[in-house]
Short mmCIF file of C-alpha atoms in Angstrom, two decimals:
data_model
loop_
_atom_site.label_atom_id
_atom_site.label_comp_id
_atom_site.label_asym_id
_atom_site.label_seq_id
_atom_site.Cartn_x
_atom_site.Cartn_y
_atom_site.Cartn_z
CA UNK H 1 15.96 -1.67 -32.56
CA UNK H 2 12.40 -2.59 -33.56
CA UNK H 3 12.83 -6.06 -32.10
CA UNK H 4 14.29 -4.66 -28.86
CA UNK H 5 11.32 -2.37 -28.24
CA UNK H 6 8.70 -5.00 -29.05
CA UNK H 7 10.53 -7.62 -27.00
CA UNK H 8 10.73 -5.27 -24.00
CA UNK H 9 6.95 -4.82 -24.11
CA UNK H 10 5.95 -8.42 -24.85
CA UNK H 11 8.45 -10.30 -22.65
CA UNK H 12 6.82 -9.29 -19.32
CA UNK H 13 3.47 -10.59 -20.59
CA UNK H 14 5.00 -13.93 -21.56
CA UNK H 15 6.82 -13.99 -18.23
CA UNK H 16 3.55 -13.39 -16.37
CA UNK H 17 1.98 -16.39 -18.09
CA UNK H 18 5.07 -18.53 -17.39
CA UNK H 19 5.00 -17.55 -13.70
CA UNK H 20 1.66 -19.32 -13.32
CA UNK H 21 3.07 -22.61 -14.64
CA UNK H 22 4.94 -25.17 -12.47
CA UNK H 23 8.68 -24.58 -12.36
CA UNK H 24 10.84 -27.18 -14.14
CA UNK H 25 12.46 -29.62 -11.63
CA UNK H 26 15.97 -28.31 -12.22
CA UNK H 27 14.99 -24.68 -11.55
CA UNK H 28 13.03 -25.04 -8.33
CA UNK H 29 15.91 -24.25 -5.99
CA UNK H 30 14.81 -24.56 -2.36
CA UNK H 31 11.15 -24.69 -3.38
CA UNK H 32 8.50 -23.45 -5.82
CA UNK H 33 8.13 -20.09 -4.03
CA UNK H 34 11.82 -19.28 -4.41
CA UNK H 35 11.68 -20.44 -8.03
CA UNK H 36 8.87 -18.08 -9.04
CA UNK H 37 10.45 -15.11 -7.22
CA UNK H 38 13.73 -15.84 -9.00
CA UNK H 39 11.75 -16.02 -12.25
CA UNK H 40 10.45 -12.51 -11.59
CA UNK H 41 13.95 -11.16 -11.00
CA UNK H 42 15.22 -12.85 -14.17
CA UNK H 43 12.46 -11.59 -16.46
CA UNK H 44 12.52 -8.02 -15.14
CA UNK H 45 16.32 -8.04 -15.32
CA UNK H 46 16.24 -9.10 -18.97
CA UNK H 47 13.63 -6.43 -19.76
CA UNK H 48 15.78 -3.79 -18.06
CA UNK H 49 18.79 -4.95 -20.10
CA UNK H 50 16.70 -4.64 -23.29
CA UNK H 51 15.73 -1.05 -22.47
CA UNK H 52 19.37 -0.20 -21.74
CA UNK H 53 20.38 -1.66 -25.12
CA UNK H 54 17.56 0.35 -26.68
CA UNK H 55 18.96 3.51 -25.08
CA UNK H 56 22.51 2.66 -26.23
CA UNK H 57 21.36 1.98 -29.80
CA UNK H 58 19.17 5.10 -29.89
CA UNK H 59 20.37 7.72 -32.39
CA UNK H 60 21.12 10.57 -29.99
CA UNK H 61 21.69 12.93 -32.91
CA UNK H 62 17.99 12.65 -33.83
CA UNK H 63 16.09 12.41 -30.52
CA UNK H 64 13.19 14.42 -31.93
CA UNK H 65 12.32 11.78 -34.53
CA UNK H 66 10.51 8.55 -33.78
CA UNK H 67 12.86 5.54 -33.74
CA UNK H 68 12.59 1.74 -33.38
CA UNK H 69 9.22 1.97 -35.15
CA UNK H 70 7.09 -1.02 -36.06
CA UNK H 71 3.72 -0.51 -37.68
CA UNK H 72 1.26 -3.31 -38.52
CA UNK H 73 -2.46 -3.24 -39.23
CA UNK H 74 -4.50 -4.70 -36.36
CA UNK H 75 -8.17 -3.71 -36.77
CA UNK H 76 -8.49 -2.38 -40.35
CA UNK H 77 -12.19 -1.52 -40.00
CA UNK H 78 -11.39 0.99 -37.26
CA UNK H 79 -7.97 2.02 -38.55
CA UNK H 80 -6.27 0.73 -35.39
CA UNK H 81 -2.66 -0.31 -35.89
CA UNK H 82 0.04 -2.04 -33.84
CA UNK H 83 2.29 1.02 -33.97
CA UNK H 84 5.27 1.15 -31.60
CA UNK H 85 8.15 3.61 -31.38
CA UNK H 86 10.18 5.79 -29.05
CA UNK H 87 11.76 9.24 -29.01
CA UNK H 88 13.47 11.51 -26.49
CA UNK H 89 10.25 11.91 -24.50
CA UNK H 90 9.36 8.25 -24.01
CA UNK H 91 12.80 6.59 -23.92
CA UNK H 92 13.76 7.79 -20.40
CA UNK H 93 10.36 6.65 -19.09
CA UNK H 94 10.85 3.19 -20.62
CA UNK H 95 14.21 2.82 -18.89
CA UNK H 96 12.82 4.18 -15.59
CA UNK H 97 9.90 1.73 -15.68
CA UNK H 98 12.14 -1.27 -16.38
CA UNK H 99 14.63 -0.21 -13.69
CA UNK H 100 12.04 0.30 -10.93
CA UNK H 101 10.26 -2.96 -11.75
CA UNK H 102 13.55 -4.87 -11.65
CA UNK H 103 14.49 -3.30 -8.30
CA UNK H 104 11.04 -4.16 -6.92
CA UNK H 105 11.42 -7.78 -8.05
CA UNK H 106 14.89 -7.92 -6.50
CA UNK H 107 13.60 -6.47 -3.24
CA UNK H 108 10.64 -8.88 -3.18
CA UNK H 109 12.94 -11.85 -3.74
CA UNK H 110 14.44 -11.18 -0.32
CA UNK H 111 11.38 -9.58 1.32
CA UNK H 112 8.19 -11.00 -0.14
CA UNK H 113 5.15 -9.06 1.18
CA UNK H 114 2.71 -11.03 3.30
CA UNK H 115 -0.19 -12.39 1.31
CA UNK H 116 -1.25 -15.19 -1.03
CA UNK H 117 0.92 -17.27 -3.35
CA UNK H 118 4.07 -15.66 -4.80
CA UNK H 119 3.01 -17.02 -8.19
CA UNK H 120 0.15 -14.57 -8.45
CA UNK H 121 2.31 -11.76 -7.05
CA UNK H 122 5.05 -12.22 -9.67
CA UNK H 123 2.51 -12.63 -12.49
CA UNK H 124 0.76 -9.40 -11.50
CA UNK H 125 4.06 -7.54 -11.18
CA UNK H 126 5.05 -8.59 -14.71
CA UNK H 127 1.62 -7.75 -16.13
CA UNK H 128 1.89 -4.32 -14.54
CA UNK H 129 5.29 -3.84 -16.19
CA UNK H 130 3.90 -4.91 -19.57
CA UNK H 131 1.02 -2.42 -19.41
CA UNK H 132 3.24 0.44 -18.28
CA UNK H 133 5.93 -0.14 -20.91
CA UNK H 134 3.25 -0.43 -23.58
CA UNK H 135 1.75 2.91 -22.50
CA UNK H 136 5.08 4.63 -23.18
CA UNK H 137 5.83 2.70 -26.38
CA UNK H 138 2.56 2.65 -28.38
CA UNK H 139 1.74 5.30 -30.99
CA UNK H 140 -1.94 4.56 -31.55
CA UNK H 141 -4.67 6.17 -29.44
CA UNK H 142 -6.66 2.97 -28.98
CA UNK H 143 -3.57 0.96 -28.06
CA UNK H 144 -2.68 3.72 -25.61
CA UNK H 145 -6.08 3.39 -23.98
CA UNK H 146 -5.80 -0.41 -23.74
CA UNK H 147 -2.32 -0.21 -22.22
CA UNK H 148 -3.48 2.58 -19.90
CA UNK H 149 -6.26 0.33 -18.62
CA UNK H 150 -4.16 -2.83 -18.39
CA UNK H 151 -2.29 -1.57 -15.34
CA UNK H 152 -5.49 -1.14 -13.29
CA UNK H 153 -6.08 -4.87 -12.78
CA UNK H 154 -2.64 -5.86 -11.42
CA UNK H 155 -2.37 -2.76 -9.23
CA UNK H 156 -5.84 -3.39 -7.78
CA UNK H 157 -4.89 -6.95 -6.74
CA UNK H 158 -1.45 -5.92 -5.46
CA UNK H 159 -3.17 -3.48 -3.10
CA UNK H 160 -6.18 -5.66 -2.24
CA UNK H 161 -4.31 -8.94 -1.65
CA UNK H 162 -0.83 -7.91 -0.44
CA UNK H 163 -1.60 -4.54 1.13
CA UNK H 164 -1.94 -3.52 4.76
CA UNK H 165 -4.75 -2.16 6.88
CA UNK H 166 -7.61 -0.67 4.86
CA UNK H 167 -6.45 -2.33 1.65
CA UNK H 168 -9.93 -3.31 0.44
CA UNK H 169 -11.54 0.16 0.40
CA UNK H 170 -8.28 1.71 -0.87
CA UNK H 171 -8.11 -0.71 -3.81
CA UNK H 172 -11.75 -0.10 -4.71
CA UNK H 173 -11.30 3.68 -4.57
CA UNK H 174 -8.25 3.40 -6.82
CA UNK H 175 -10.14 1.37 -9.42
CA UNK H 176 -13.34 3.43 -9.35
CA UNK H 177 -11.57 6.77 -9.68
CA UNK H 178 -9.26 5.66 -12.46
CA UNK H 179 -11.95 3.75 -14.35
CA UNK H 180 -14.26 6.76 -14.31
CA UNK H 181 -11.45 8.97 -15.55
CA UNK H 182 -10.57 6.45 -18.25
CA UNK H 183 -14.15 6.35 -19.59
CA UNK H 184 -14.13 10.12 -19.97
CA UNK H 185 -10.68 9.97 -21.60
CA UNK H 186 -11.87 7.31 -24.08
CA UNK H 187 -14.63 9.65 -25.26
CA UNK H 188 -12.06 12.36 -25.88
CA UNK H 189 -9.74 9.98 -27.76
CA UNK H 190 -12.63 8.87 -29.98
CA UNK H 191 -13.57 12.48 -30.69
CA UNK H 192 -10.02 13.19 -31.84
CA UNK H 193 -9.51 10.00 -33.82
CA UNK H 194 -12.87 9.99 -35.62
CA UNK H 195 -12.79 13.68 -36.52
CA UNK H 196 -9.13 13.65 -37.61
CA UNK H 197 -9.56 10.41 -39.57
CA UNK H 198 -6.69 8.68 -37.80
CA UNK H 199 -5.75 7.30 -34.39
CA UNK H 200 -2.04 7.52 -35.16
CA UNK H 201 -0.24 9.76 -32.64
CA UNK H 202 2.57 10.66 -35.04
CA UNK H 203 0.18 11.86 -37.74
CA UNK H 204 -1.91 13.74 -35.18
CA UNK H 205 1.20 15.49 -33.86
CA UNK H 206 2.28 16.42 -37.39
CA UNK H 207 -1.17 17.81 -38.18
CA UNK H 208 -1.11 19.82 -34.94
CA UNK H 209 -4.87 20.23 -34.80
CA UNK H 210 -5.44 20.80 -38.52
CA UNK H 211 -8.90 19.56 -39.56
CA UNK H 212 -10.29 19.79 -36.02
CA UNK H 213 -12.63 22.66 -35.25
CA UNK H 214 -12.15 24.81 -32.17
CA UNK H 215 -15.23 23.29 -30.52
CA UNK H 216 -14.03 19.76 -31.23
CA UNK H 217 -10.65 20.56 -29.73
CA UNK H 218 -12.26 22.03 -26.61
CA UNK H 219 -14.41 18.95 -26.04
CA UNK H 220 -11.52 16.58 -26.69
CA UNK H 221 -9.06 18.52 -24.51
CA UNK H 222 -11.51 18.61 -21.61
CA UNK H 223 -12.36 14.91 -21.80
CA UNK H 224 -8.79 13.69 -22.33
CA UNK H 225 -7.45 16.12 -19.74
CA UNK H 226 -9.86 14.97 -17.03
CA UNK H 227 -8.99 11.32 -17.61
CA UNK H 228 -5.26 11.99 -17.52
CA UNK H 229 -5.58 14.33 -14.51
CA UNK H 230 -7.10 11.53 -12.40
CA UNK H 231 -4.04 9.35 -13.00
CA UNK H 232 -1.54 12.25 -12.59
CA UNK H 233 -3.13 12.97 -9.98
CA UNK H 234 -4.30 16.58 -10.09
CA UNK H 235 -6.06 18.30 -7.21
CA UNK H 236 -9.01 17.81 -6.54
CA UNK H 237 -9.03 14.41 -8.32
CA UNK H 238 -6.26 13.10 -6.08
CA UNK H 239 -8.17 11.66 -3.11
CA UNK H 240 -7.64 8.02 -4.19
CA UNK H 241 -3.85 8.41 -3.94
CA UNK H 242 -3.17 8.72 -0.17
CA UNK H 243 -5.35 5.72 0.67
CA UNK H 244 -3.82 3.60 -2.09
CA UNK H 245 -0.26 4.43 -1.03
CA UNK H 246 -0.93 3.90 2.66
CA UNK H 247 -2.48 0.47 2.10
CA UNK H 248 -0.22 -0.78 -0.72
CA UNK H 249 2.78 -3.06 -0.07
CA UNK H 250 6.18 -1.41 -0.39
CA UNK H 251 6.78 -2.42 -4.01
CA UNK H 252 3.22 -1.39 -4.90
CA UNK H 253 3.84 2.10 -3.52
CA UNK H 254 7.17 2.34 -5.35
CA UNK H 255 5.62 1.46 -8.72
CA UNK H 256 2.49 3.52 -8.13
CA UNK H 257 4.50 6.68 -7.40
CA UNK H 258 7.49 5.97 -9.60
CA UNK H 259 5.73 4.80 -12.76
CA UNK H 260 1.93 4.86 -12.80
CA UNK H 261 1.55 8.55 -11.99
CA UNK H 262 3.82 9.32 -14.97
CA UNK H 263 1.32 7.77 -17.37
CA UNK H 264 -1.09 10.67 -16.85
CA UNK H 265 1.43 13.46 -17.33
CA UNK H 266 3.02 11.63 -20.28
CA UNK H 267 -0.40 11.57 -21.95
CA UNK H 268 -0.63 15.36 -21.66
CA UNK H 269 2.68 15.80 -23.50
CA UNK H 270 2.33 13.00 -26.04
CA UNK H 271 -1.37 13.37 -26.95
CA UNK H 272 -3.16 16.44 -25.65
CA UNK H 273 -0.66 19.25 -26.38
CA UNK H 274 0.22 18.30 -29.98
CA UNK H 275 -3.14 16.84 -31.11
CA UNK H 276 -5.52 19.53 -29.80
CA UNK H 277 -3.35 22.66 -29.35
CA UNK H 278 -6.26 25.13 -29.38
CA UNK H 279 -8.08 23.22 -26.66
CA UNK H 280 -4.86 22.92 -24.64
CA UNK H 281 -4.28 26.68 -24.95
CA UNK H 282 -7.81 27.46 -23.76
CA UNK H 283 -7.61 25.24 -20.69
CA UNK H 284 -3.94 25.96 -19.84
CA UNK H 285 -4.68 28.70 -17.23
CA UNK H 286 -7.17 26.43 -15.47
CA UNK H 287 -4.69 23.56 -15.48
CA UNK H 288 -2.05 25.86 -13.99
CA UNK H 289 -4.48 27.05 -11.30
CA UNK H 290 -5.32 23.48 -10.29
CA UNK H 291 -1.60 22.61 -10.37
CA UNK H 292 -0.50 25.34 -7.94
CA UNK H 293 -3.49 24.61 -5.72
CA UNK H 294 -2.25 21.02 -5.55
CA UNK H 295 1.26 22.22 -4.70
CA UNK H 296 0.03 24.32 -1.76
CA UNK H 297 -2.59 21.80 -0.65
CA UNK H 298 -0.17 18.87 -0.72
CA UNK H 299 2.44 20.80 1.24
CA UNK H 300 -0.04 21.97 3.90
CA UNK H 301 -1.40 18.42 4.26
CA UNK H 302 2.15 17.14 4.78
CA UNK H 303 2.84 19.84 7.36
CA UNK H 304 -0.31 18.82 9.22
CA UNK H 305 0.74 15.16 9.19
CA UNK H 306 4.30 15.94 10.26
CA UNK H 307 3.45 17.98 13.37
CA UNK H 308 3.72 16.40 16.79
CA UNK H 309 0.56 14.71 18.03
CA UNK H 310 -1.06 14.44 14.58
CA UNK H 311 -0.54 10.65 14.40
CA UNK H 312 0.61 11.14 10.83
CA UNK H 313 1.55 8.13 8.74
CA UNK H 314 4.86 8.46 6.87
CA UNK H 315 3.57 6.62 3.80
CA UNK H 316 0.53 8.90 3.71
CA UNK H 317 2.77 11.94 4.07
CA UNK H 318 4.91 10.91 1.09
CA UNK H 319 1.72 10.26 -0.90
CA UNK H 320 0.52 13.82 -0.24
CA UNK H 321 3.99 15.08 -1.16
CA UNK H 322 3.47 13.42 -4.56
CA UNK H 323 0.37 15.57 -5.08
CA UNK H 324 2.56 18.63 -4.62
CA UNK H 325 5.42 17.38 -6.77
CA UNK H 326 3.13 16.37 -9.61
CA UNK H 327 1.64 19.86 -9.33
CA UNK H 328 5.00 21.21 -10.57
CA UNK H 329 4.83 18.78 -13.48
CA UNK H 330 1.35 19.98 -14.43
CA UNK H 331 2.38 23.63 -14.02
CA UNK H 332 5.26 23.09 -16.45
CA UNK H 333 2.90 21.48 -18.96
CA UNK H 334 0.37 24.33 -18.56
CA UNK H 335 2.94 26.94 -19.64
CA UNK H 336 2.91 25.40 -23.16
CA UNK H 337 6.59 26.35 -23.57
CA UNK H 338 9.62 24.23 -24.34
CA UNK H 339 11.17 25.28 -21.03
CA UNK H 340 8.10 24.38 -18.98
CA UNK H 341 7.42 21.06 -20.71
CA UNK H 342 11.08 20.04 -20.46
CA UNK H 343 10.89 20.89 -16.76
CA UNK H 344 7.75 18.79 -16.42
CA UNK H 345 9.40 15.77 -18.06
CA UNK H 346 12.53 16.20 -15.94
CA UNK H 347 10.47 16.51 -12.75
CA UNK H 348 8.62 13.35 -13.80
CA UNK H 349 11.83 11.34 -13.90
CA UNK H 350 13.23 12.90 -10.73
CA UNK H 351 10.02 12.16 -8.84
CA UNK H 352 10.16 8.53 -9.96
CA UNK H 353 13.70 8.11 -8.64
CA UNK H 354 13.36 10.05 -5.39
CA UNK H 355 9.87 9.05 -4.31
CA UNK H 356 10.58 5.44 -5.24
CA UNK H 357 13.57 5.57 -2.90
CA UNK H 358 11.51 7.19 -0.12
CA UNK H 359 8.81 4.52 -0.31
CA UNK H 360 11.48 1.81 -0.19
CA UNK H 361 12.96 3.43 2.93
CA UNK H 362 9.65 3.92 4.73
CA UNK H 363 8.62 0.37 3.85
CA UNK H 364 11.87 -0.96 5.32
CA UNK H 365 11.36 1.14 8.45
CA UNK H 366 7.84 -0.22 8.83
CA UNK H 367 9.08 -3.81 8.38
CA UNK H 368 11.61 -3.26 11.18
CA UNK H 369 9.37 -1.46 13.67
CA UNK H 370 5.88 -2.64 12.71
CA UNK H 371 4.63 0.92 12.24
CA UNK H 372 4.95 3.98 10.01
CA UNK H 373 3.16 6.25 12.50
CA UNK H 374 5.35 9.33 12.89
CA UNK H 375 4.51 9.97 16.55
CA UNK H 376 5.24 6.36 17.50
CA UNK H 377 8.56 6.39 15.66
CA UNK H 378 9.62 9.76 17.05
CA UNK H 379 8.73 9.16 20.71
CA UNK H 380 9.31 12.20 22.94
CA UNK H 381 12.79 13.24 21.78
CA UNK H 382 12.90 11.92 18.20
CA UNK H 383 13.42 8.62 16.42
CA UNK H 384 17.23 8.89 16.64
CA UNK H 385 17.65 6.89 13.44
CA UNK H 386 21.10 8.42 12.92
CA UNK H 387 22.32 6.80 16.12
CA UNK H 388 20.50 3.46 15.85
CA UNK H 389 20.72 2.78 12.09
CA UNK H 390 23.05 5.43 10.61
CA UNK H 391 22.96 4.20 6.99
CA UNK H 392 19.18 3.96 6.97
CA UNK H 393 18.88 7.37 8.63
CA UNK H 394 21.39 8.92 6.26
CA UNK H 395 19.54 7.61 3.21
CA UNK H 396 16.21 8.88 4.56
CA UNK H 397 17.75 12.33 5.01
CA UNK H 398 19.23 12.11 1.49
CA UNK H 399 15.82 11.26 0.03
CA UNK H 400 14.21 14.12 1.92
CA UNK H 401 16.66 16.79 0.76
CA UNK H 402 16.49 15.44 -2.80
CA UNK H 403 12.69 15.65 -2.66
CA UNK H 404 12.74 19.26 -1.46
CA UNK H 405 14.78 20.22 -4.52
CA UNK H 406 18.31 20.69 -3.18
CA UNK H 407 20.58 22.04 -5.97
CA UNK H 408 22.90 19.34 -7.25
CA UNK H 409 20.25 16.62 -6.98
CA UNK H 410 17.65 15.53 -9.54
CA UNK H 411 14.65 17.22 -7.90
CA UNK H 412 16.05 20.73 -8.43
CA UNK H 413 16.02 21.06 -12.20
CA UNK H 414 12.45 20.04 -12.97
CA UNK H 415 10.92 22.46 -10.48
CA UNK H 416 13.25 25.27 -11.58
CA UNK H 417 12.38 24.85 -15.27
CA UNK H 418 8.66 24.60 -14.53
CA UNK H 419 8.81 27.89 -12.61
CA UNK H 420 10.88 29.52 -15.36
CA UNK H 421 8.27 28.42 -17.87
CA UNK H 422 5.59 30.10 -15.75
CA UNK H 423 7.64 33.31 -15.79
CA UNK H 424 7.46 33.38 -19.61
CA UNK H 425 4.32 31.42 -20.62
CA UNK H 426 3.35 30.80 -24.22
CA UNK H 427 2.03 33.65 -26.35
CA UNK H 428 -1.62 34.39 -25.66
CA UNK H 429 -1.51 33.24 -22.04
CA UNK H 430 -1.92 35.84 -19.30
CA UNK H 431 1.52 36.68 -17.92
CA UNK H 432 0.09 38.36 -14.75
CA UNK H 433 -1.91 35.22 -13.98
CA UNK H 434 1.11 32.98 -14.52
CA UNK H 435 3.20 35.32 -12.38
CA UNK H 436 0.77 34.59 -9.54
CA UNK H 437 1.11 30.86 -10.28
CA UNK H 438 4.89 31.29 -10.21
CA UNK H 439 4.74 32.96 -6.79
CA UNK H 440 2.48 30.24 -5.39
CA UNK H 441 4.74 27.53 -6.80
CA UNK H 442 7.77 29.19 -5.20
CA UNK H 443 5.89 29.31 -1.89
CA UNK H 444 5.24 25.59 -2.33
CA UNK H 445 8.99 24.91 -2.49
CA UNK H 446 9.41 26.61 0.90
CA UNK H 447 6.56 24.61 2.43
CA UNK H 448 8.04 21.43 0.97
CA UNK H 449 11.37 22.15 2.62
CA UNK H 450 9.58 22.86 5.92
CA UNK H 451 7.73 19.54 6.20
CA UNK H 452 10.57 17.37 4.90
CA UNK H 453 13.09 18.89 7.29
CA UNK H 454 10.56 18.43 10.09
CA UNK H 455 10.29 14.75 9.19
CA UNK H 456 14.09 14.38 9.19
CA UNK H 457 14.34 16.08 12.58
CA UNK H 458 11.63 13.90 14.13
CA UNK H 459 12.71 10.56 12.65
CA UNK H 460 16.48 10.83 12.30
CA UNK H 461 17.45 12.98 15.29
CA UNK H 462 16.81 12.52 19.01
CA UNK H 463 18.17 10.64 22.01
CA UNK H 464 19.05 6.97 21.28
CA UNK H 465 18.94 6.27 25.03
CA UNK H 466 15.25 7.18 25.32
CA UNK H 467 13.15 4.33 26.74
CA UNK H 468 11.14 2.77 23.90
CA UNK H 469 8.96 -0.27 23.27
CA UNK H 470 11.00 -3.37 22.51
CA UNK H 471 10.17 -3.35 18.80
CA UNK H 472 11.46 0.25 18.52
CA UNK H 473 14.49 -0.11 20.79
CA UNK H 474 16.75 -1.59 18.10
CA UNK H 475 16.48 -0.96 14.38
CA UNK H 476 18.72 -3.09 12.12
CA UNK H 477 20.70 -1.06 9.63
CA UNK H 478 20.66 -1.47 5.86
CA UNK H 479 20.81 -5.07 4.64
CA UNK H 480 22.66 -6.32 1.52
CA UNK H 481 19.51 -6.77 -0.61
CA UNK H 482 18.38 -3.28 0.35
CA UNK H 483 21.78 -1.90 -0.64
CA UNK H 484 21.41 -3.59 -4.04
CA UNK H 485 17.88 -2.26 -4.58
CA UNK H 486 18.46 1.31 -3.40
CA UNK H 487 21.95 2.17 -4.64
CA UNK H 488 20.94 2.67 -8.32
CA UNK H 489 18.29 5.19 -7.27
CA UNK H 490 20.78 7.14 -5.16
CA UNK H 491 23.40 7.17 -7.91
CA UNK H 492 20.93 8.26 -10.61
CA UNK H 493 19.53 10.99 -8.37
CA UNK H 494 23.03 12.44 -8.00
CA UNK H 495 23.96 11.99 -11.68
CA UNK H 496 20.71 13.59 -12.89
CA UNK H 497 21.31 16.49 -10.51
CA UNK H 498 24.92 17.11 -11.57
CA UNK H 499 24.51 16.42 -15.30
CA UNK H 500 21.05 17.66 -16.39
CA UNK H 501 22.21 18.27 -19.94
CA UNK H 502 22.24 14.54 -20.69
CA UNK H 503 18.48 14.24 -20.24
CA UNK H 504 17.56 17.71 -21.47
CA UNK H 505 19.56 17.18 -24.65
CA UNK H 506 17.53 14.03 -25.23
CA UNK H 507 14.11 15.53 -24.42
CA UNK H 508 14.27 19.06 -25.83
CA UNK H 509 14.37 18.18 -29.58
CA UNK H 510 11.40 15.83 -29.07
CA UNK H 511 9.50 18.55 -27.19
CA UNK H 512 10.22 21.01 -29.98
CA UNK H 513 8.78 18.60 -32.53
CA UNK H 514 5.63 18.17 -30.41
CA UNK H 515 5.25 21.94 -29.88
CA UNK H 516 6.15 23.56 -33.21
CA UNK H 517 5.91 27.33 -33.45
CA UNK H 518 6.86 27.88 -29.80
CA UNK H 519 9.91 30.11 -29.52
CA UNK H 520 11.12 29.04 -26.06
#
């Protein structure tokens, strides 16, 4: 188990280095470009298989205890250790990361985004996977920071070199925002580690703030929280997200929404709540207020983009929807209850599956038509995707209703549990204030349904016989490689919606160990 976890983290890094080397003569296939893309599929496939084996070998009777641990001294002078491990909180995120990266590599093998050499693209994709997996696997604060920062470089180049219109400014905004947040977060991590005498996350969680004064916890919680909130992203620190998503290539958008945003919210649960509980309790109402503001703001922005004549971009609309959905995650965390935090973790996973699927679909639609402008796609009567490409239209409608939280699909349970947590927040938090947050969050679910159903009506319905430009007249339906890349996301969205106990039974004991003393 130790070897599986370490191998899953290290193999993408070795694969990234190998991608830059010339392919052996017997493995070149039709040419070096095909060889390196096939290399990317192979490495990400092996990593996904390792995470599945890790999940199979995981002791599901003890999900609240850290498993597959390896702990070696790295920088003795600073007390920094190469400490890896996984529990019921991080294991699903490891599998989700490996799955989405594999599907992106598979999709890119058939539909490589326009840009420079595939060698650099595959190397950056694998480096991104390495940094993300490491973020969810490390148990040392300094290693967490290094892994957290590792993903910035490959994502910057994926946007800047393989992105679309406006990619340069979008990539710079992404880097500047996240770097600034990371600097602030590093200060908070140092405050915790130096004052507690350890950077080990397990020991910090067991101490649960013991040895840290109230003032120290306030400073650390504020600094760490701001850095994590930028990556989450939390309103009003979200403005880098729509530009980055709009400019990024399809696989970049999938990984940005499906994996990278989860790093911020994971940090709240893994580090901030257990290590500085007094600071987290003090700032919880403010976090909840920002969260519900993001829910309402994101929904209203999507409604504005979806209306006729707004020239709204579908990729931008889904990006703003992520601000709203991650607001539910932050609201669940802010309740400081087992119910709310479990809801936040569940919503995290559901968002990765559903929004990843939506970005795949919108990217495919843009490849076929040359645009993701909603007014151009809809024409005067509607895009009529049901009539022209029924499988593609049906999947887009499926993704939309899953995203709005239809019962029986994955998006429902996370939002429900987050709202239930707000109904009964942790002791010491203002129940009237959280009742207001609950009402605003519920209003956000209605607004979410409104804009997503509007998108389905404008894109999927309409008159197929309407006169359109040649590039919009015919839209090819789903292709075999798209079927292979999208089917796992559809299946998991349904399974997670119909069988929530499988994930909740894995996460809840781990949440209880991170939040001792909480009764619900």
